[in-house]
Short mmCIF file of C-alpha atoms in Angstrom, two decimals:
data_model
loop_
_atom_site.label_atom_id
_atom_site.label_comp_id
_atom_site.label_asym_id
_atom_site.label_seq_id
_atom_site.Cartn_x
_atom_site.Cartn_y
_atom_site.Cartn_z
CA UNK A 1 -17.80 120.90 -26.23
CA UNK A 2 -16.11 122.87 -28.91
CA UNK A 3 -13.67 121.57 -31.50
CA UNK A 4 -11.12 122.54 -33.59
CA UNK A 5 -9.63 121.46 -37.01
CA UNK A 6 -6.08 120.90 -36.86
CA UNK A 7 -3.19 118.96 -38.54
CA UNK A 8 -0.57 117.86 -36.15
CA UNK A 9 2.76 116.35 -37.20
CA UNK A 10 2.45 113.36 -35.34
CA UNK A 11 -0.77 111.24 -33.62
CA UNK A 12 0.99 109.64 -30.62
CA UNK A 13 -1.86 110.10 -28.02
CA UNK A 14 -0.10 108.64 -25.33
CA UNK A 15 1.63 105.38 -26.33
CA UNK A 16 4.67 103.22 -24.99
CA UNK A 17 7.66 103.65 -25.94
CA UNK A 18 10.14 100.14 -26.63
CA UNK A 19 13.51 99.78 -27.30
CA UNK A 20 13.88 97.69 -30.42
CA UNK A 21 16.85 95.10 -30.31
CA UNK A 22 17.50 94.15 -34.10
CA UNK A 23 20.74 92.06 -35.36
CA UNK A 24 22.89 94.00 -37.62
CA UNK A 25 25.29 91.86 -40.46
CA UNK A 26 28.66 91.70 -38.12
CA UNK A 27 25.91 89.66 -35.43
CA UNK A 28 26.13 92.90 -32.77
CA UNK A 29 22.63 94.71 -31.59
CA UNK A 30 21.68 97.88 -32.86
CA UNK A 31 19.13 99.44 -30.03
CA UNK A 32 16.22 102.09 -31.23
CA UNK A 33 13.62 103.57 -29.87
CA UNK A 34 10.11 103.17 -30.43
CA UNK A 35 6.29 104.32 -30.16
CA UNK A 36 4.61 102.97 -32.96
CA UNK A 37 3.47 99.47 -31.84
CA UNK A 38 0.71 97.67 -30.59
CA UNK A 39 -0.20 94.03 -28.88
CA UNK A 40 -3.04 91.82 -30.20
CA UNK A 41 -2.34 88.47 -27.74
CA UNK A 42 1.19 87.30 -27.91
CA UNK A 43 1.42 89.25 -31.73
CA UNK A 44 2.83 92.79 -32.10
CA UNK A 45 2.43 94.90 -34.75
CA UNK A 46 5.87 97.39 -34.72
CA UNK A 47 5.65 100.74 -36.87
CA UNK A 48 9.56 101.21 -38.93
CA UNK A 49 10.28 104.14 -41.00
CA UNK A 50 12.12 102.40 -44.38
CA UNK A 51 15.22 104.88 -43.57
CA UNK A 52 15.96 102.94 -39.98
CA UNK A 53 18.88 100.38 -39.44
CA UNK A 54 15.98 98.62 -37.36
CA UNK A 55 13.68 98.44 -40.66
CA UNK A 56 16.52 97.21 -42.51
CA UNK A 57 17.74 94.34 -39.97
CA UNK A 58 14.02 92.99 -39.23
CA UNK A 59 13.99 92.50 -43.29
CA UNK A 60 16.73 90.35 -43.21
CA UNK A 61 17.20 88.82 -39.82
CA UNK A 62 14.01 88.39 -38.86
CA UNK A 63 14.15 88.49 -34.85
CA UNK A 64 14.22 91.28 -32.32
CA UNK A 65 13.79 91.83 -28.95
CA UNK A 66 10.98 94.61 -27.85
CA UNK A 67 12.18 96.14 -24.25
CA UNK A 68 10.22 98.40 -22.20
CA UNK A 69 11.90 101.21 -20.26
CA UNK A 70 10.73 102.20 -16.71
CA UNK A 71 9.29 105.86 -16.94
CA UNK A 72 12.68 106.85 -15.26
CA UNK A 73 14.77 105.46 -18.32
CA UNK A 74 13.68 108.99 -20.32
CA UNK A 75 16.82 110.71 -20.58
CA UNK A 76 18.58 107.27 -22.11
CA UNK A 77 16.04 106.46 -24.31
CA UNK A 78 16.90 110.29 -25.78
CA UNK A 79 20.12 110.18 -26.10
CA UNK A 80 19.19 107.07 -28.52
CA UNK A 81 16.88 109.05 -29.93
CA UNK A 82 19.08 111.26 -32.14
CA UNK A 83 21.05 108.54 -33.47
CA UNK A 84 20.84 105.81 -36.42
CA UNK A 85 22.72 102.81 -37.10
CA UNK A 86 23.01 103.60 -40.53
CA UNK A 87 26.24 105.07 -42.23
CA UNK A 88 25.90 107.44 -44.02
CA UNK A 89 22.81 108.62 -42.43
CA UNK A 90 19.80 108.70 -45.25
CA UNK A 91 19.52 111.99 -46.84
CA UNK A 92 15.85 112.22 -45.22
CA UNK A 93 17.78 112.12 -41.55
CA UNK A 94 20.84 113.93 -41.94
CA UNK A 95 19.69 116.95 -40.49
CA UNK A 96 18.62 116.06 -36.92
CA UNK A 97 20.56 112.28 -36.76
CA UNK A 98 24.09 111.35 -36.54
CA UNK A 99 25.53 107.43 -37.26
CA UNK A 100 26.39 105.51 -33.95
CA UNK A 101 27.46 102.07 -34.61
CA UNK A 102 27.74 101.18 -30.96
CA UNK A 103 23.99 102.30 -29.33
CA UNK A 104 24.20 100.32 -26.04
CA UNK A 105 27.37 102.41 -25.21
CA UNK A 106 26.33 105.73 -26.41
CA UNK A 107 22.94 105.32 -23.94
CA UNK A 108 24.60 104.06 -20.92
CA UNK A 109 23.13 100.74 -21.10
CA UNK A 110 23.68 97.01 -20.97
CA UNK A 111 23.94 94.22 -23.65
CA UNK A 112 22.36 91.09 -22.09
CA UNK A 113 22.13 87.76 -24.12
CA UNK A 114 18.74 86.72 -25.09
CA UNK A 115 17.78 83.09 -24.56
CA UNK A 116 15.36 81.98 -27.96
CA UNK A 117 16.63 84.95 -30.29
CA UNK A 118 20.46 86.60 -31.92
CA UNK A 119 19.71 90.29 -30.79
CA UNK A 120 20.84 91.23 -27.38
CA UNK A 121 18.60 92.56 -24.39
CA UNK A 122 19.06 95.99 -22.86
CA UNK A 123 19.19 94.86 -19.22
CA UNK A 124 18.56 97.86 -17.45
CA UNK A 125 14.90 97.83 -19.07
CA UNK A 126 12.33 95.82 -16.65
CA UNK A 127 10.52 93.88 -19.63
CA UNK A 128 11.93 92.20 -21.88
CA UNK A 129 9.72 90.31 -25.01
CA UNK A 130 12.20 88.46 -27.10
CA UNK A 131 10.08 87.89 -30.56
CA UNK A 132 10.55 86.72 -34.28
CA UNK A 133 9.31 88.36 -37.17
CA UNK A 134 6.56 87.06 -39.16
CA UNK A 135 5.54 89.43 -41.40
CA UNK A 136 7.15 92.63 -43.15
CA UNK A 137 3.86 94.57 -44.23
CA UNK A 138 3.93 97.65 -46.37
CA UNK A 139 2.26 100.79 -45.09
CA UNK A 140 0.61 103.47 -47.59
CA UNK A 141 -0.25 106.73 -47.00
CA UNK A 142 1.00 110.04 -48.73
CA UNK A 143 1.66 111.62 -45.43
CA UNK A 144 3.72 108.53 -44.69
CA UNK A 145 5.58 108.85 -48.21
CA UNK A 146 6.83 111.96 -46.90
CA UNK A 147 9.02 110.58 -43.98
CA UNK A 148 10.18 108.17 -47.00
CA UNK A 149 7.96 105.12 -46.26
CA UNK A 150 7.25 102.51 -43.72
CA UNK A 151 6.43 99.30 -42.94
CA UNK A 152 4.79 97.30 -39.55
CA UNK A 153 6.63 94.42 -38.71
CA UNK A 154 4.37 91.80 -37.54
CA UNK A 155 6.23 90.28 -34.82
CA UNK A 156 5.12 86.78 -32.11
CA UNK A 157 6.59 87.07 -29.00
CA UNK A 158 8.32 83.88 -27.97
CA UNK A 159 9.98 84.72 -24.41
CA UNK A 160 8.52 87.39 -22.10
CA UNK A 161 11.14 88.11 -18.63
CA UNK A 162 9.76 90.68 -16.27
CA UNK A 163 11.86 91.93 -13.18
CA UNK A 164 10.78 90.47 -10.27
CA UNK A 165 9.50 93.54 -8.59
CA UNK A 166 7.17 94.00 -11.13
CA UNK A 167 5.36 90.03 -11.01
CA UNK A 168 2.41 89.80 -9.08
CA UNK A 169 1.49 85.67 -8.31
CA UNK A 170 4.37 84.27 -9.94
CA UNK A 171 2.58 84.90 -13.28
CA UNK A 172 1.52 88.21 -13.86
CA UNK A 173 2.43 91.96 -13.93
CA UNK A 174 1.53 94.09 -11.25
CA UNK A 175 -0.20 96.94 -12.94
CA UNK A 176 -0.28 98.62 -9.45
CA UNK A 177 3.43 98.47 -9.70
CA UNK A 178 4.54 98.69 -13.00
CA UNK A 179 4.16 102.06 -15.14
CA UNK A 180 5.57 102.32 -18.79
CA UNK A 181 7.14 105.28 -20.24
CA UNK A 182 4.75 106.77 -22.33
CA UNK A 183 4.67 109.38 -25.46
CA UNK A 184 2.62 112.13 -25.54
CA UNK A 185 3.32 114.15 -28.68
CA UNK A 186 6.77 113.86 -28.61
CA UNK A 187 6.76 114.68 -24.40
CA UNK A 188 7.56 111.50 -22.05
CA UNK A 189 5.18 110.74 -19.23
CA UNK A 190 4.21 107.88 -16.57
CA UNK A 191 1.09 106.30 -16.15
CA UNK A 192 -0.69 108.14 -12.95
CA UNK A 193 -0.55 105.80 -10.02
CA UNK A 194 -4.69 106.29 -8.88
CA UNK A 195 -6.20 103.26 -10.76
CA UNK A 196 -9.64 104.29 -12.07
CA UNK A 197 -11.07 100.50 -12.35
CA UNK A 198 -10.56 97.46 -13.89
CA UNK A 199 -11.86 95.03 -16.78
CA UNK A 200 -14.32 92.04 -16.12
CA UNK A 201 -11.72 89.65 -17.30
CA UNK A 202 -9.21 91.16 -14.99
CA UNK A 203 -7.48 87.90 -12.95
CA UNK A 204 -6.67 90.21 -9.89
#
């Protein structure tokens, strides 16, 4: 095996992407996209840029709801992609972003009320993890400082819901079933449907 040095923009080997419900001041939901996160038990850590309306609502209502689009949800989780609740759109995004105050509209989808937290659902998305921020830490990094800063929210899930087609035993998900969408340097994909094995503490 050969390798190369290289320096790519971005290091999203093949991640999930979320929808991130956050609560803006007038109580409505602002809905963004998202591949930075990760799941450590019933804790998520979510990666925010400091110019997002997302970054700014988890600082000071500290509650969001993380939903997970089917790999078939692509083309509405990019027409989110280019927009930003913020007005006037940071200097750092006013290039390649335009302000949308009304996000659920503008991707085709719909608002559903949560049950333990303020932000709303987007129901067309088969998961749904409604959670409450614990933790605002601050990330370093000079590559980071370029984008402007960031910050991982450290976030406990309180309420999971899970379409039905997708529960296996009442209880869990069916990974033979369920596939998210994932990002592969800035390309979407889906999970292949051969399974190559499972883990030991697998309960099916």
């Amino acid at each position: 095996m050969e390798f190369k040095t290289i320096e790519p923009k971005i290091l999203y080997f093949g991640t999930p992407v979320a929808l991130i419900s956050s609560l803006n001041e007038d109580g409505s939901t602002n809905l963004a996209p998202m591949s930075s996160f990760w799941a450590l038990g019933w804790t998520l850590m979510l990666g925010v840029l400091d110019a997002t309306k997302t970054a700014e609502n988890l600082a000071r209502h500290p509650e969001c709801v993380v939903n997970l689009p089917s790999p078939d949800m692509w083309r509405e989780v990019e027409k989110l992609a280019p927009l930003t609740g913020k007005d006037p759109v940071p200097e750092l995004k006013s290039k390649q972003f335009r302000s949308e105050s009304q996000k659920f509209g503008a991707a085709g989808l719909t608002p559903m009320a949560s049950e333990a937290v303020r932000p709303d659902r987007a129901q067309e998305c088969p998961v749904h993890m409604e959670a409450r921020v614990t933790k605002m830490h601050r990330l370093e990094g000079e590559r980071l400082m370029q984008l402007g800063g960031g910050w991982a929210a450290e976030v406990e899930i309180v309420r999971v819901h899970v379409a039905s087609d997708f529960v296996l035993e009442g209880k869990h998900v069916d990974p033979a079933k369920w596939s998210p969408l994932i990002y592969n340097f800035r390309h979407y994909f889906r999970l292949a449907d051969e399974e190559l094995g499972k883990t030991f503490r697998a309960e099916h």
